[in-house]
Amino acid sequence: MEKVNSTKVFIVDDHQLVIDGIQALLKDESDYTIVGTSQKATEVLDRMYDLNVDILITDINMPEMSGIVLTKQIKLRYPGIKILALSMFGDRHVIKEMIEAGINGYILKNTGKVELMEALEKVSKGQCFFSDEVTKVLVRSFKKEEEFSHLTNREIEIIRLIEQELSNKQIANALFISERTVETHRKNIFRKTGTQSVVGLLKYAYEHKLI
Amino acid sequence: MEKVNSTKVFIVDDHQLVIDGIQALLKDESDYTIVGTSQKATEVLDRMYDLNVDILITDINMPEMSGIVLTKQIKLRYPGIKILALSMFGDRHVIKEMIEAGINGYILKNTGKVELMEALEKVSKGQCFFSDEVTKVLVRSFKKEEEFSHLTNREIEIIRLIEQELSNKQIANALFISERTVETHRKNIFRKTGTQSVVGLLKYAYEHKLI
DNA sequence: TTGAGCATACCCAATAGCTGGTATTTTTAC
DNA sequence: GTAAAAATACCAGCTATTGGGTATGCTCAA
C-alpha cells in the first residue's frame, strides 16, 4: 500500500461513509496513499504535523469548524499542503470564500470517480481543478460580478433586524430613521436579492451567510 | 463478480461520489452484487422491472423525486424489494415518513463501512436496521410523543408550505381547503409554538427540526 | 464637477396577515 | 358509544406589508 512516490492524501469529512467511499476508490490507485482521515476538522490541524500530507481533501459543510476556516488555518501553518474542497453545493459565496482561502480545487459530491482522479492529478501537479458546475458559477459570477446583488451595510443591518423579528416600525425606532426609509430599504433588499417575502429573504440570508 | 447466492443491490443517490464510494466498499464483498445505480429517482422505478433487486439503497434528499416518494412507489409496485434509506440527517419527521412509507432500514451518511455492512445484512434477512442516532430520535419521539409542542400533522404540513413561501391563499389552493381554515391553522400554530411572526415560527421550525 | 451610488424620506393604493371570536364535521381514543 | 381532538369554515375589523412611484442631500471617484 505504501509507495515511495505516491501522493499522500488526507481526508476530512463529517460523513464517515464518504471517507470510506473515497478510501475504497483510491485503494487500488498506487499513485495515492491515504495517510489519514478524520471526521472532525478541529483535530486535523495537529495531525498534519508529522504526516507530510500532499493533498487534503476536505468537506466544506461540517459542524464545529467549516472547511473554509480549516483551509485558512492549514494554508497558514502548512502552506505546502494542497487543498481539494468537496461539497454538496456549488454556492457562489462559498466558492468565493474558499478560493480566497486558497483552495486548489473544488469538486461537488455529485461527481464520480473519474473526475475525482482528474482533480487529484491536477491538484497534485500544482494546477487547479474545478467541477464543471463550479466553473459555471465562477464564470457567471465573473460576468455579473455582484452587479445585481451587492447589498449595502445598511441593508444587511436591516436584514438582521428583520431576522430578529422586528417590524418596520421597530426597525425605524431602533435605527432612528423613518419607517418610510425602512420600507425603501426593504424594497431595495427584495429587488437585489430577487426575493419577494420575508421567508425567501431569510432563506437567502442564511444561504449567503449574512446572518 | 456475479455470484449465484449474492444479494442484489441497487443504489440511488444524486451524488455520484456516494454511489462510487458504496460501490467500491461492496466490491470485495461477494455476498452483495450491485446490479445497478442511478442518480435520478425518477428513472429507478422502470429499471427495477427485470433486475430482480433485493435491496434498494436510496438517498432521501434528492431533487425531482424524494426518497420518500420513491420508497412509496417501490413498495407499491415491488413489495418484495427491501429498502435501506441513506440520509445526511436524522430528521424526526423524515424518519417518521420513511417508516410509514415502509423502509427496512435507515442509516446516516456519517456512519462507516462496518455499519453499512451490518445494515445490509439485517435488511437482507428481513430484519430492520437503524443507525444509533436514528434510534435515539425514535426513542425520544416515542417518549415525549409530541408532548411539548403537539403540532398536528396538518399543522406541520402548513408550516412547511409557509417555509416554501406560499401565501395563505396559495396554501389553501394547494391543500384544497379554504383560506379561512389556513388562517385558523396559522393561529393555532402560533399559539402552540409561542411565536408571533413567520420569522419566529420558522426559527422555531428549524430549531425543532420540523423542516 | 459631474454622475453614480447610498441613505434618507414621502405618498398612495392594494394586498396580506393578525386578532378574536364562533361553529360544524370528521377522526381518534378510551 | 361517547368524548376529546383535529380539521374544517366563516366573520369583522384592524394593522402591516408590498409595490408603484418621486425626491433630496451626501460622498467618493473618474
CSV table of C-alpha atoms (C1' of nucleotides) in Angstrom, one decimal:
chain,number,residue,atom,x,y,z
A,1,MET,CA,0.0,0.0,0.0
A,2,GLU,CA,2.7,2.5,1.0
A,3,LYS,CA,4.7,3.5,-2.1
A,4,VAL,CA,7.6,5.8,-2.2
A,5,ASN,CA,6.5,8.2,-4.8
A,6,SER,CA,2.8,8.1,-4.2
A,7,THR,CA,0.9,11.3,-3.3
A,8,LYS,CA,-0.1,11.4,0.4
A,9,VAL,CA,-3.8,12.2,0.8
A,10,PHE,CA,-5.7,13.1,3.9
A,11,ILE,CA,-9.5,13.2,4.0
A,12,VAL,CA,-11.7,15.3,6.2
A,13,ASP,CA,-15.5,14.8,6.1
A,14,ASP,CA,-18.0,14.5,8.8
A,15,HIS,CA,-19.7,11.7,6.9
A,16,GLN,CA,-17.8,8.5,7.5
A,17,LEU,CA,-19.4,6.9,4.5
A,18,VAL,CA,-17.9,9.5,2.2
A,19,ILE,CA,-14.5,8.9,3.8
A,20,ASP,CA,-14.8,5.2,3.4
A,21,GLY,CA,-16.0,5.6,-0.1
A,22,ILE,CA,-13.1,7.7,-1.3
A,23,GLN,CA,-10.8,5.5,0.6
A,24,ALA,CA,-12.2,2.5,-1.3
A,25,LEU,CA,-12.0,4.3,-4.6
A,26,LEU,CA,-8.3,5.2,-4.0
A,27,LYS,CA,-7.3,1.8,-2.6
A,28,ASP,CA,-6.2,0.4,-5.9
A,29,GLU,CA,-4.6,3.6,-7.1
A,30,SER,CA,-1.0,3.2,-6.2
A,31,ASP,CA,-0.3,6.8,-7.1
A,32,TYR,CA,-2.2,7.9,-4.0
A,33,THR,CA,-1.8,6.8,-0.4
A,34,ILE,CA,-4.3,7.8,2.2
A,35,VAL,CA,-2.3,8.7,5.2
A,36,GLY,CA,-5.2,9.6,7.4
A,37,THR,CA,-8.8,10.6,7.7
A,38,SER,CA,-10.9,12.5,10.2
A,39,GLN,CA,-14.5,13.3,10.8
A,40,LYS,CA,-13.6,16.5,12.8
A,41,ALA,CA,-12.0,19.5,11.2
A,42,THR,CA,-10.8,20.6,14.6
A,43,GLU,CA,-8.4,17.7,15.1
A,44,VAL,CA,-6.9,17.9,11.6
A,45,LEU,CA,-4.5,20.7,12.2
A,46,ASP,CA,-2.5,18.9,14.8
A,47,ARG,CA,-2.5,15.6,12.9
A,48,MET,CA,-0.9,17.3,9.8
A,49,TYR,CA,2.3,17.9,11.8
A,50,ASP,CA,4.2,14.7,11.0
A,51,LEU,CA,2.3,13.2,8.2
A,52,ASN,CA,3.8,15.1,5.4
A,53,VAL,CA,0.5,15.3,3.6
A,54,ASP,CA,0.4,16.4,0.0
A,55,ILE,CA,-3.3,16.8,-0.6
A,56,LEU,CA,-6.0,17.4,1.9
A,57,ILE,CA,-9.5,16.6,0.7
A,58,THR,CA,-11.9,18.5,2.8
A,59,ASP,CA,-15.7,18.7,3.1
A,60,ILE,CA,-17.0,22.3,3.4
A,61,ASN,CA,-20.1,21.9,5.4
A,62,MET,CA,-19.0,20.5,8.7
A,63,PRO,CA,-20.2,21.2,12.3
A,64,GLU,CA,-17.8,22.8,14.7
A,65,MET,CA,-15.3,24.0,12.1
A,66,SER,CA,-16.2,24.7,8.5
A,67,GLY,CA,-13.9,23.7,5.6
A,68,ILE,CA,-13.3,27.4,5.0
A,69,VAL,CA,-11.8,28.0,8.4
A,70,LEU,CA,-9.9,24.8,8.2
A,71,THR,CA,-8.5,25.8,4.8
A,72,LYS,CA,-7.3,29.1,6.1
A,73,GLN,CA,-5.6,27.5,9.1
A,74,ILE,CA,-3.9,24.9,7.0
A,75,LYS,CA,-2.7,27.4,4.4
A,76,LEU,CA,-1.3,29.5,7.3
A,77,ARG,CA,0.5,26.7,9.1
A,78,TYR,CA,1.3,24.3,6.2
A,79,PRO,CA,1.4,26.4,3.0
A,80,GLY,CA,2.7,23.4,1.1
A,81,ILE,CA,-0.4,21.3,1.5
A,82,LYS,CA,-2.7,21.4,-1.5
A,83,ILE,CA,-6.4,21.5,-0.7
A,84,LEU,CA,-9.2,20.0,-2.6
A,85,ALA,CA,-12.6,21.1,-1.5
A,86,LEU,CA,-15.5,18.7,-1.6
A,87,SER,CA,-19.0,20.0,-1.3
A,88,MET,CA,-22.6,19.2,-1.7
A,89,PHE,CA,-23.4,22.5,-3.2
A,90,GLY,CA,-21.9,25.0,-5.6
A,91,ASP,CA,-22.9,28.1,-3.7
A,92,ARG,CA,-21.4,31.2,-5.2
A,93,HIS,CA,-20.4,32.8,-1.9
A,94,VAL,CA,-18.9,29.6,-0.5
A,95,ILE,CA,-16.9,29.1,-3.7
A,96,LYS,CA,-15.6,32.6,-3.4
A,97,GLU,CA,-14.6,32.3,0.2
A,98,MET,CA,-12.9,29.0,-0.5
A,99,ILE,CA,-10.9,30.5,-3.4
A,100,GLU,CA,-9.9,33.4,-1.2
A,101,ALA,CA,-8.9,30.9,1.5
A,102,GLY,CA,-6.5,29.4,-1.1
A,103,ILE,CA,-8.0,26.1,-2.2
A,104,ASN,CA,-6.5,24.3,-5.3
A,105,GLY,CA,-9.7,22.6,-6.4
A,106,TYR,CA,-13.4,22.4,-5.7
A,107,ILE,CA,-15.5,19.4,-6.7
A,108,LEU,CA,-19.1,18.5,-6.0
A,109,LYS,CA,-20.1,15.3,-4.4
A,110,ASN,CA,-22.3,14.5,-7.3
A,111,THR,CA,-19.2,14.0,-9.5
A,112,GLY,CA,-17.8,10.5,-9.9
A,113,LYS,CA,-14.6,8.7,-9.6
A,114,VAL,CA,-13.2,9.8,-12.9
A,115,GLU,CA,-13.5,13.4,-12.0
A,116,LEU,CA,-12.1,12.8,-8.6
A,117,MET,CA,-9.0,11.2,-10.1
A,118,GLU,CA,-8.6,14.0,-12.6
A,119,ALA,CA,-8.9,16.5,-9.8
A,120,LEU,CA,-6.4,14.8,-7.6
A,121,GLU,CA,-4.0,14.6,-10.5
A,122,LYS,CA,-4.2,18.2,-11.4
A,123,VAL,CA,-4.1,19.4,-7.9
A,124,SER,CA,-1.0,17.2,-7.1
A,125,LYS,CA,0.8,18.8,-10.0
A,126,GLY,CA,0.0,22.2,-8.6
A,127,GLN,CA,-2.7,23.0,-11.1
A,128,CYS,CA,-6.3,23.8,-10.3
A,129,PHE,CA,-9.4,21.8,-10.8
A,130,PHE,CA,-13.0,22.8,-10.6
A,131,SER,CA,-16.1,20.8,-11.3
A,132,ASP,CA,-18.0,22.0,-14.4
A,133,GLU,CA,-20.8,23.3,-12.3
A,134,VAL,CA,-18.4,25.2,-10.1
A,135,THR,CA,-16.7,26.7,-13.2
A,136,LYS,CA,-20.1,27.7,-14.5
A,137,VAL,CA,-20.8,29.6,-11.2
A,138,LEU,CA,-17.4,31.2,-11.4
A,139,VAL,CA,-17.9,32.4,-15.0
A,140,ARG,CA,-21.3,33.7,-14.3
A,141,SER,CA,-20.0,35.4,-11.2
A,142,PHE,CA,-17.2,37.0,-13.1
A,143,LYS,CA,-19.6,38.3,-15.7
A,144,LYS,CA,-22.1,39.9,-13.4
A,145,GLU,CA,-19.7,40.5,-10.5
A,146,GLU,CA,-22.0,41.4,-7.8
A,147,GLU,CA,-23.9,43.7,-10.2
A,148,PHE,CA,-27.3,42.5,-9.1
A,149,SER,CA,-26.8,41.5,-5.5
A,150,HIS,CA,-24.5,43.9,-3.8
A,151,LEU,CA,-26.2,44.7,-0.5
A,152,THR,CA,-25.0,47.7,1.3
A,153,ASN,CA,-24.1,47.6,5.0
A,154,ARG,CA,-27.3,49.4,5.9
A,155,GLU,CA,-29.3,46.8,4.0
A,156,ILE,CA,-27.6,43.9,5.7
A,157,GLU,CA,-28.2,45.6,9.1
A,158,ILE,CA,-31.8,45.8,8.3
A,159,ILE,CA,-32.0,42.2,7.2
A,160,ARG,CA,-30.5,41.2,10.6
A,161,LEU,CA,-33.2,43.2,12.4
A,162,ILE,CA,-35.9,41.6,10.3
A,163,GLU,CA,-34.4,38.3,11.4
A,164,GLN,CA,-34.7,39.5,14.9
A,165,GLU,CA,-38.5,39.7,14.3
A,166,LEU,CA,-38.7,43.4,14.4
A,167,SER,CA,-41.4,45.1,12.5
A,168,ASN,CA,-40.7,48.0,10.1
A,169,LYS,CA,-41.7,50.4,12.9
A,170,GLN,CA,-39.5,48.8,15.4
A,171,ILE,CA,-36.6,48.8,13.0
A,172,ALA,CA,-37.2,52.5,12.3
A,173,ASN,CA,-37.1,53.2,16.0
A,174,ALA,CA,-34.0,51.1,16.5
A,175,LEU,CA,-32.1,52.8,13.8
A,176,PHE,CA,-33.5,56.3,14.4
A,177,ILE,CA,-34.8,56.6,10.8
A,178,SER,CA,-38.3,56.9,9.4
A,179,GLU,CA,-40.5,54.0,8.7
A,180,ARG,CA,-40.6,55.1,5.1
A,181,THR,CA,-36.8,54.7,4.9
A,182,VAL,CA,-37.1,51.2,6.2
A,183,GLU,CA,-39.7,50.5,3.6
A,184,THR,CA,-37.4,51.7,0.9
A,185,HIS,CA,-34.6,49.7,2.2
A,186,ARG,CA,-36.8,46.6,2.2
A,187,LYS,CA,-37.9,47.2,-1.3
A,188,ASN,CA,-34.3,47.5,-2.4
A,189,ILE,CA,-33.3,44.4,-0.5
A,190,PHE,CA,-36.1,42.4,-2.1
A,191,ARG,CA,-35.1,43.7,-5.5
A,192,LYS,CA,-31.4,42.9,-5.1
A,193,THR,CA,-31.9,39.5,-3.6
A,194,GLY,CA,-34.6,38.5,-6.0
A,195,THR,CA,-36.9,37.5,-3.2
A,196,GLN,CA,-40.4,38.6,-2.5
A,197,SER,CA,-41.2,37.7,1.0
A,198,VAL,CA,-39.5,37.7,4.4
A,199,VAL,CA,-39.3,34.0,4.3
A,200,GLY,CA,-37.5,34.0,1.0
A,201,LEU,CA,-35.3,36.8,2.1
A,202,LEU,CA,-34.3,34.9,5.3
A,203,LYS,CA,-33.5,31.8,3.4
A,204,TYR,CA,-31.3,33.8,1.1
A,205,ALA,CA,-29.7,35.4,4.1
A,206,TYR,CA,-29.0,32.0,5.7
A,207,GLU,CA,-27.6,30.6,2.5
A,208,HIS,CA,-25.4,33.6,1.9
A,209,LYS,CA,-24.3,33.6,5.5
A,210,LEU,CA,-25.5,37.2,6.1
A,211,ILE,CA,-26.7,36.2,9.5
B,1,MET,CA,-18.4,-10.6,-9.6
B,2,GLU,CA,-21.8,-12.2,-10.2
B,3,LYS,CA,-22.4,-14.8,-7.7
B,4,VAL,CA,-25.4,-17.0,-7.5
B,5,ASN,CA,-26.5,-16.5,-3.9
B,6,SER,CA,-25.4,-13.0,-3.6
B,7,THR,CA,-27.8,-10.3,-2.6
B,8,LYS,CA,-28.7,-7.9,-5.5
B,9,VAL,CA,-28.2,-4.3,-4.5
B,10,PHE,CA,-29.3,-1.2,-6.4
B,11,ILE,CA,-28.1,2.3,-5.3
B,12,VAL,CA,-29.9,5.6,-5.8
B,13,ASP,CA,-28.2,8.8,-4.8
B,14,ASP,CA,-27.9,12.1,-6.6
B,15,HIS,CA,-24.2,12.3,-5.6
B,16,GLN,CA,-22.2,10.1,-7.9
B,17,LEU,CA,-19.4,10.1,-5.4
B,18,VAL,CA,-21.5,8.4,-2.8
B,19,ILE,CA,-22.6,5.8,-5.4
B,20,ASP,CA,-19.0,5.2,-6.4
B,21,GLY,CA,-18.0,5.0,-2.7
B,22,ILE,CA,-20.5,2.4,-1.8
B,23,GLN,CA,-19.8,0.5,-4.9
B,24,ALA,CA,-16.1,0.4,-4.0
B,25,LEU,CA,-16.9,-0.6,-0.5
B,26,LEU,CA,-19.0,-3.6,-1.7
B,27,LYS,CA,-16.7,-4.6,-4.5
B,28,ASP,CA,-14.9,-7.2,-2.4
B,29,GLU,CA,-18.0,-8.4,-0.6
B,30,SER,CA,-19.1,-11.4,-2.6
B,31,ASP,CA,-22.3,-11.5,-0.6
B,32,TYR,CA,-23.5,-8.4,-2.4
B,33,THR,CA,-23.7,-7.6,-6.1
B,34,ILE,CA,-24.5,-4.2,-7.3
B,35,VAL,CA,-26.8,-4.7,-10.2
B,36,GLY,CA,-27.4,-1.0,-10.9
B,37,THR,CA,-27.0,2.6,-9.8
B,38,SER,CA,-28.8,5.8,-10.6
B,39,GLN,CA,-28.6,9.5,-9.9
B,40,LYS,CA,-32.2,10.0,-10.6
B,41,ALA,CA,-35.0,8.6,-8.5
B,42,THR,CA,-37.4,9.2,-11.4
B,43,GLU,CA,-35.7,6.5,-13.6
B,44,VAL,CA,-35.4,3.9,-10.9
B,45,LEU,CA,-38.9,2.6,-11.0
B,46,ASP,CA,-38.7,1.3,-14.5
B,47,ARG,CA,-35.2,-0.1,-14.1
B,48,MET,CA,-36.4,-2.3,-11.3
B,49,TYR,CA,-38.5,-4.3,-13.6
B,50,ASP,CA,-36.1,-7.0,-14.8
B,51,LEU,CA,-33.2,-6.6,-12.3
B,52,ASN,CA,-34.7,-8.7,-9.5
B,53,VAL,CA,-33.3,-6.4,-7.0
B,54,ASP,CA,-33.2,-7.5,-3.3
B,55,ILE,CA,-32.2,-4.3,-1.6
B,56,LEU,CA,-32.5,-0.7,-2.8
B,57,ILE,CA,-30.2,1.7,-1.1
B,58,THR,CA,-31.7,5.2,-1.5
B,59,ASP,CA,-30.8,8.7,-0.6
B,60,ILE,CA,-33.6,10.7,0.9
B,61,ASN,CA,-32.8,14.3,-0.2
B,62,MET,CA,-32.9,14.2,-3.9
B,63,PRO,CA,-34.1,16.7,-6.4
B,64,GLU,CA,-37.1,15.8,-8.6
B,65,MET,CA,-38.2,12.9,-6.5
B,66,SER,CA,-37.5,12.4,-2.9
B,67,GLY,CA,-36.6,9.1,-1.3
B,68,ILE,CA,-39.9,9.2,0.5
B,69,VAL,CA,-41.9,9.2,-2.7
B,70,LEU,CA,-39.6,6.7,-4.3
B,71,THR,CA,-40.0,4.3,-1.4
B,72,LYS,CA,-43.8,4.5,-1.6
B,73,GLN,CA,-43.7,3.9,-5.3
B,74,ILE,CA,-41.3,0.9,-5.0
B,75,LYS,CA,-43.3,-0.6,-2.1
B,76,LEU,CA,-46.4,-0.3,-4.2
B,77,ARG,CA,-45.1,-1.9,-7.4
B,78,TYR,CA,-42.4,-4.2,-6.0
B,79,PRO,CA,-43.3,-5.0,-2.4
B,80,GLY,CA,-40.5,-7.6,-2.2
B,81,ILE,CA,-37.7,-5.1,-2.6
B,82,LYS,CA,-36.2,-4.1,0.8
B,83,ILE,CA,-35.3,-0.5,1.2
B,84,LEU,CA,-32.4,0.9,3.1
B,85,ALA,CA,-32.6,4.7,3.4
B,86,LEU,CA,-29.4,6.7,3.5
B,87,SER,CA,-29.5,10.3,4.6
B,88,MET,CA,-27.4,13.2,5.7
B,89,PHE,CA,-29.8,14.0,8.6
B,90,GLY,CA,-31.7,12.2,11.2
B,91,ASP,CA,-34.8,14.4,11.0
B,92,ARG,CA,-37.6,13.2,13.1
B,93,HIS,CA,-40.3,13.9,10.6
B,94,VAL,CA,-38.4,12.4,7.7
B,95,ILE,CA,-37.7,9.3,9.7
B,96,LYS,CA,-41.3,9.0,10.6
B,97,GLU,CA,-42.4,9.5,7.0
B,98,MET,CA,-39.9,6.9,5.8
B,99,ILE,CA,-41.0,4.4,8.3
B,100,GLU,CA,-44.6,5.0,7.3
B,101,ALA,CA,-43.5,4.5,3.7
B,102,GLY,CA,-42.2,1.1,4.6
B,103,ILE,CA,-38.4,1.3,4.8
B,104,ASN,CA,-36.5,-1.5,6.3
B,105,GLY,CA,-33.5,0.4,7.5
B,106,TYR,CA,-32.3,4.0,7.9
B,107,ILE,CA,-28.6,4.9,8.2
B,108,LEU,CA,-26.9,8.2,8.2
B,109,LYS,CA,-24.1,9.1,5.9
B,110,ASN,CA,-21.8,9.7,8.8
B,111,THR,CA,-21.7,6.0,9.6
B,112,GLY,CA,-18.9,3.9,8.2
B,113,LYS,CA,-18.5,0.7,6.3
B,114,VAL,CA,-19.0,-1.6,9.3
B,115,GLU,CA,-22.4,-0.2,10.0
B,116,LEU,CA,-23.3,-0.3,6.3
B,117,MET,CA,-22.5,-4.0,6.1
B,118,GLU,CA,-24.4,-4.6,9.3
B,119,ALA,CA,-27.4,-2.8,7.9
B,120,LEU,CA,-27.3,-4.6,4.6
B,121,GLU,CA,-27.0,-8.0,6.4
B,122,LYS,CA,-30.0,-7.3,8.7
B,123,VAL,CA,-32.1,-5.8,6.0
B,124,SER,CA,-31.4,-8.7,3.6
B,125,LYS,CA,-32.6,-11.1,6.3
B,126,GLY,CA,-35.8,-9.2,6.6
B,127,GLN,CA,-34.9,-7.5,9.8
B,128,CYS,CA,-34.7,-3.8,10.4
B,129,PHE,CA,-31.6,-1.7,10.9
B,130,PHE,CA,-31.4,1.9,12.2
B,131,SER,CA,-28.3,3.9,13.0
B,132,ASP,CA,-27.9,4.7,16.6
B,133,GLU,CA,-28.7,8.3,16.0
B,134,VAL,CA,-31.9,7.4,14.3
B,135,THR,CA,-32.8,5.0,17.0
B,136,LYS,CA,-32.2,7.8,19.5
B,137,VAL,CA,-34.6,10.0,17.7
B,138,LEU,CA,-37.2,7.2,17.6
B,139,VAL,CA,-36.9,6.6,21.3
B,140,ARG,CA,-37.1,10.3,22.1
B,141,SER,CA,-40.1,10.7,19.8
B,142,PHE,CA,-41.7,7.7,21.5
B,143,LYS,CA,-41.2,9.0,25.0
B,144,LYS,CA,-42.3,12.6,24.5
B,145,GLU,CA,-44.6,11.9,21.6
B,146,GLU,CA,-45.3,15.5,20.7
B,147,GLU,CA,-45.8,16.3,24.3
B,148,PHE,CA,-44.2,19.6,24.3
B,149,SER,CA,-45.3,21.0,21.0
B,150,HIS,CA,-48.1,18.7,19.9
B,151,LEU,CA,-48.4,20.2,16.5
B,152,THR,CA,-50.7,18.1,14.3
B,153,ASN,CA,-49.6,16.7,11.0
B,154,ARG,CA,-51.8,19.2,9.2
B,155,GLU,CA,-50.1,22.0,11.1
B,156,ILE,CA,-46.7,20.8,10.3
B,157,GLU,CA,-47.7,20.4,6.7
B,158,ILE,CA,-48.8,24.0,6.7
B,159,ILE,CA,-45.6,25.2,8.4
B,160,ARG,CA,-43.6,23.5,5.6
B,161,LEU,CA,-45.7,25.3,3.0
B,162,ILE,CA,-45.2,28.6,4.8
B,163,GLU,CA,-41.5,27.8,4.6
B,164,GLN,CA,-41.9,27.3,0.8
B,165,GLU,CA,-43.0,30.9,0.6
B,166,LEU,CA,-46.6,30.2,-0.1
B,167,SER,CA,-49.2,32.7,0.9
B,168,ASN,CA,-52.3,31.7,2.8
B,169,LYS,CA,-54.3,31.7,-0.4
B,170,GLN,CA,-51.7,29.5,-2.2
B,171,ILE,CA,-51.7,27.1,0.8
B,172,ALA,CA,-55.4,27.0,0.7
B,173,ASN,CA,-55.3,26.1,-3.0
B,174,ALA,CA,-52.6,23.6,-2.6
B,175,LEU,CA,-54.4,21.7,0.2
B,176,PHE,CA,-57.9,22.2,-1.3
B,177,ILE,CA,-59.2,23.9,1.8
B,178,SER,CA,-60.5,27.4,2.5
B,179,GLU,CA,-58.3,30.3,3.2
B,180,ARG,CA,-60.2,30.7,6.5
B,181,THR,CA,-59.1,27.2,7.5
B,182,VAL,CA,-55.5,28.1,6.8
B,183,GLU,CA,-55.8,31.2,8.9
B,184,THR,CA,-57.2,29.1,11.7
B,185,HIS,CA,-54.3,26.6,11.4
B,186,ARG,CA,-51.9,29.5,11.5
B,187,LYS,CA,-53.4,30.9,14.6
B,188,ASN,CA,-53.2,27.6,16.3
B,189,ILE,CA,-49.6,27.1,15.1
B,190,PHE,CA,-48.6,30.5,16.5
B,191,ARG,CA,-50.3,29.7,19.8
B,192,LYS,CA,-48.8,26.3,20.2
B,193,THR,CA,-45.3,27.4,19.2
B,194,GLY,CA,-45.4,30.6,21.2
B,195,THR,CA,-44.3,32.6,18.2
B,196,GLN,CA,-45.9,35.6,16.7
B,197,SER,CA,-44.4,36.1,13.3
B,198,VAL,CA,-43.5,33.9,10.4
B,199,VAL,CA,-39.9,34.7,11.1
B,200,GLY,CA,-40.2,33.4,14.7
B,201,LEU,CA,-42.1,30.5,13.5
B,202,LEU,CA,-39.5,29.5,11.0
B,203,LYS,CA,-36.7,29.8,13.5
B,204,TYR,CA,-38.7,27.6,15.8
B,205,ALA,CA,-39.3,25.1,13.0
B,206,TYR,CA,-35.6,25.0,12.2
B,207,GLU,CA,-34.7,24.5,15.8
B,208,HIS,CA,-37.2,21.8,16.3
B,209,LYS,CA,-36.2,20.2,13.1
B,210,LEU,CA,-39.7,20.4,11.6
B,211,ILE,CA,-38.3,21.3,8.3
C,1,DT,C1',-17.5,68.7,-11.4
C,2,DT,C1',-20.4,65.6,-12.5
C,3,DG,C1',-22.5,61.4,-12.1
C,4,DA,C1',-23.2,57.1,-9.5
C,5,DG,C1',-24.4,55.0,-5.5
C,6,DC,C1',-26.2,55.3,-0.9
C,7,DA,C1',-29.2,56.7,2.8
C,8,DT,C1',-32.7,59.2,3.7
C,9,DA,C1',-37.9,60.4,3.2
C,10,DC,C1',-42.7,60.7,1.5
C,11,DC,C1',-47.3,59.3,-0.9
C,12,DC,C1',-50.9,56.1,-2.3
C,13,DA,C1',-53.4,52.0,-3.3
C,14,DA,C1',-53.7,47.2,-2.9
C,15,DT,C1',-52.9,43.1,-0.7
C,16,DA,C1',-51.8,40.1,3.1
C,17,DG,C1',-51.7,38.9,7.6
C,18,DC,C1',-53.3,39.1,12.5
C,19,DT,C1',-56.9,39.0,16.4
C,20,DG,C1',-60.5,37.2,18.5
C,21,DG,C1',-64.4,35.3,18.1
C,22,DT,C1',-68.0,31.0,16.8
C,23,DA,C1',-69.2,26.6,14.8
C,24,DT,C1',-69.6,22.1,12.2
C,25,DT,C1',-68.0,17.7,10.8
C,26,DT,C1',-64.7,14.0,11.0
C,27,DT,C1',-61.3,11.2,13.4
C,28,DT,C1',-59.4,9.2,17.1
C,29,DA,C1',-59.1,7.3,21.6
C,30,DC,C1',-60.9,5.3,25.7
D,1,DG,C1',-70.8,4.7,22.1
D,2,DT,C1',-69.2,8.8,23.7
D,3,DA,C1',-66.0,12.4,24.5
D,4,DA,C1',-62.0,14.7,23.1
D,5,DA,C1',-59.1,16.3,19.5
D,6,DA,C1',-58.4,17.7,14.8
D,7,DA,C1',-59.7,19.7,10.7
D,8,DT,C1',-62.8,22.3,8.6
D,9,DA,C1',-65.1,27.1,7.9
D,10,DC,C1',-66.8,31.8,8.5
D,11,DC,C1',-66.9,37.0,10.1
D,12,DA,C1',-65.4,41.6,11.1
D,13,DG,C1',-62.0,44.8,11.8
D,14,DC,C1',-57.5,46.2,12.2
D,15,DT,C1',-52.5,46.6,11.2
D,16,DA,C1',-48.6,45.6,8.5
D,17,DT,C1',-46.5,44.8,4.3
D,18,DT,C1',-45.8,45.4,-0.6
D,19,DG,C1',-45.3,47.8,-5.0
D,20,DG,C1',-45.8,51.8,-7.7
D,21,DG,C1',-43.6,55.9,-7.7
D,22,DT,C1',-40.6,60.5,-6.6
D,23,DA,C1',-37.1,63.2,-4.4
D,24,DT,C1',-33.2,65.3,-1.7
D,25,DG,C1',-28.8,65.6,0.4
D,26,DC,C1',-24.0,63.3,0.8
D,27,DT,C1',-19.8,61.1,-0.5
D,28,DC,C1',-16.5,59.4,-3.5
D,29,DA,C1',-14.3,58.6,-7.6
D,30,DA,C1',-13.5,59.5,-12.6
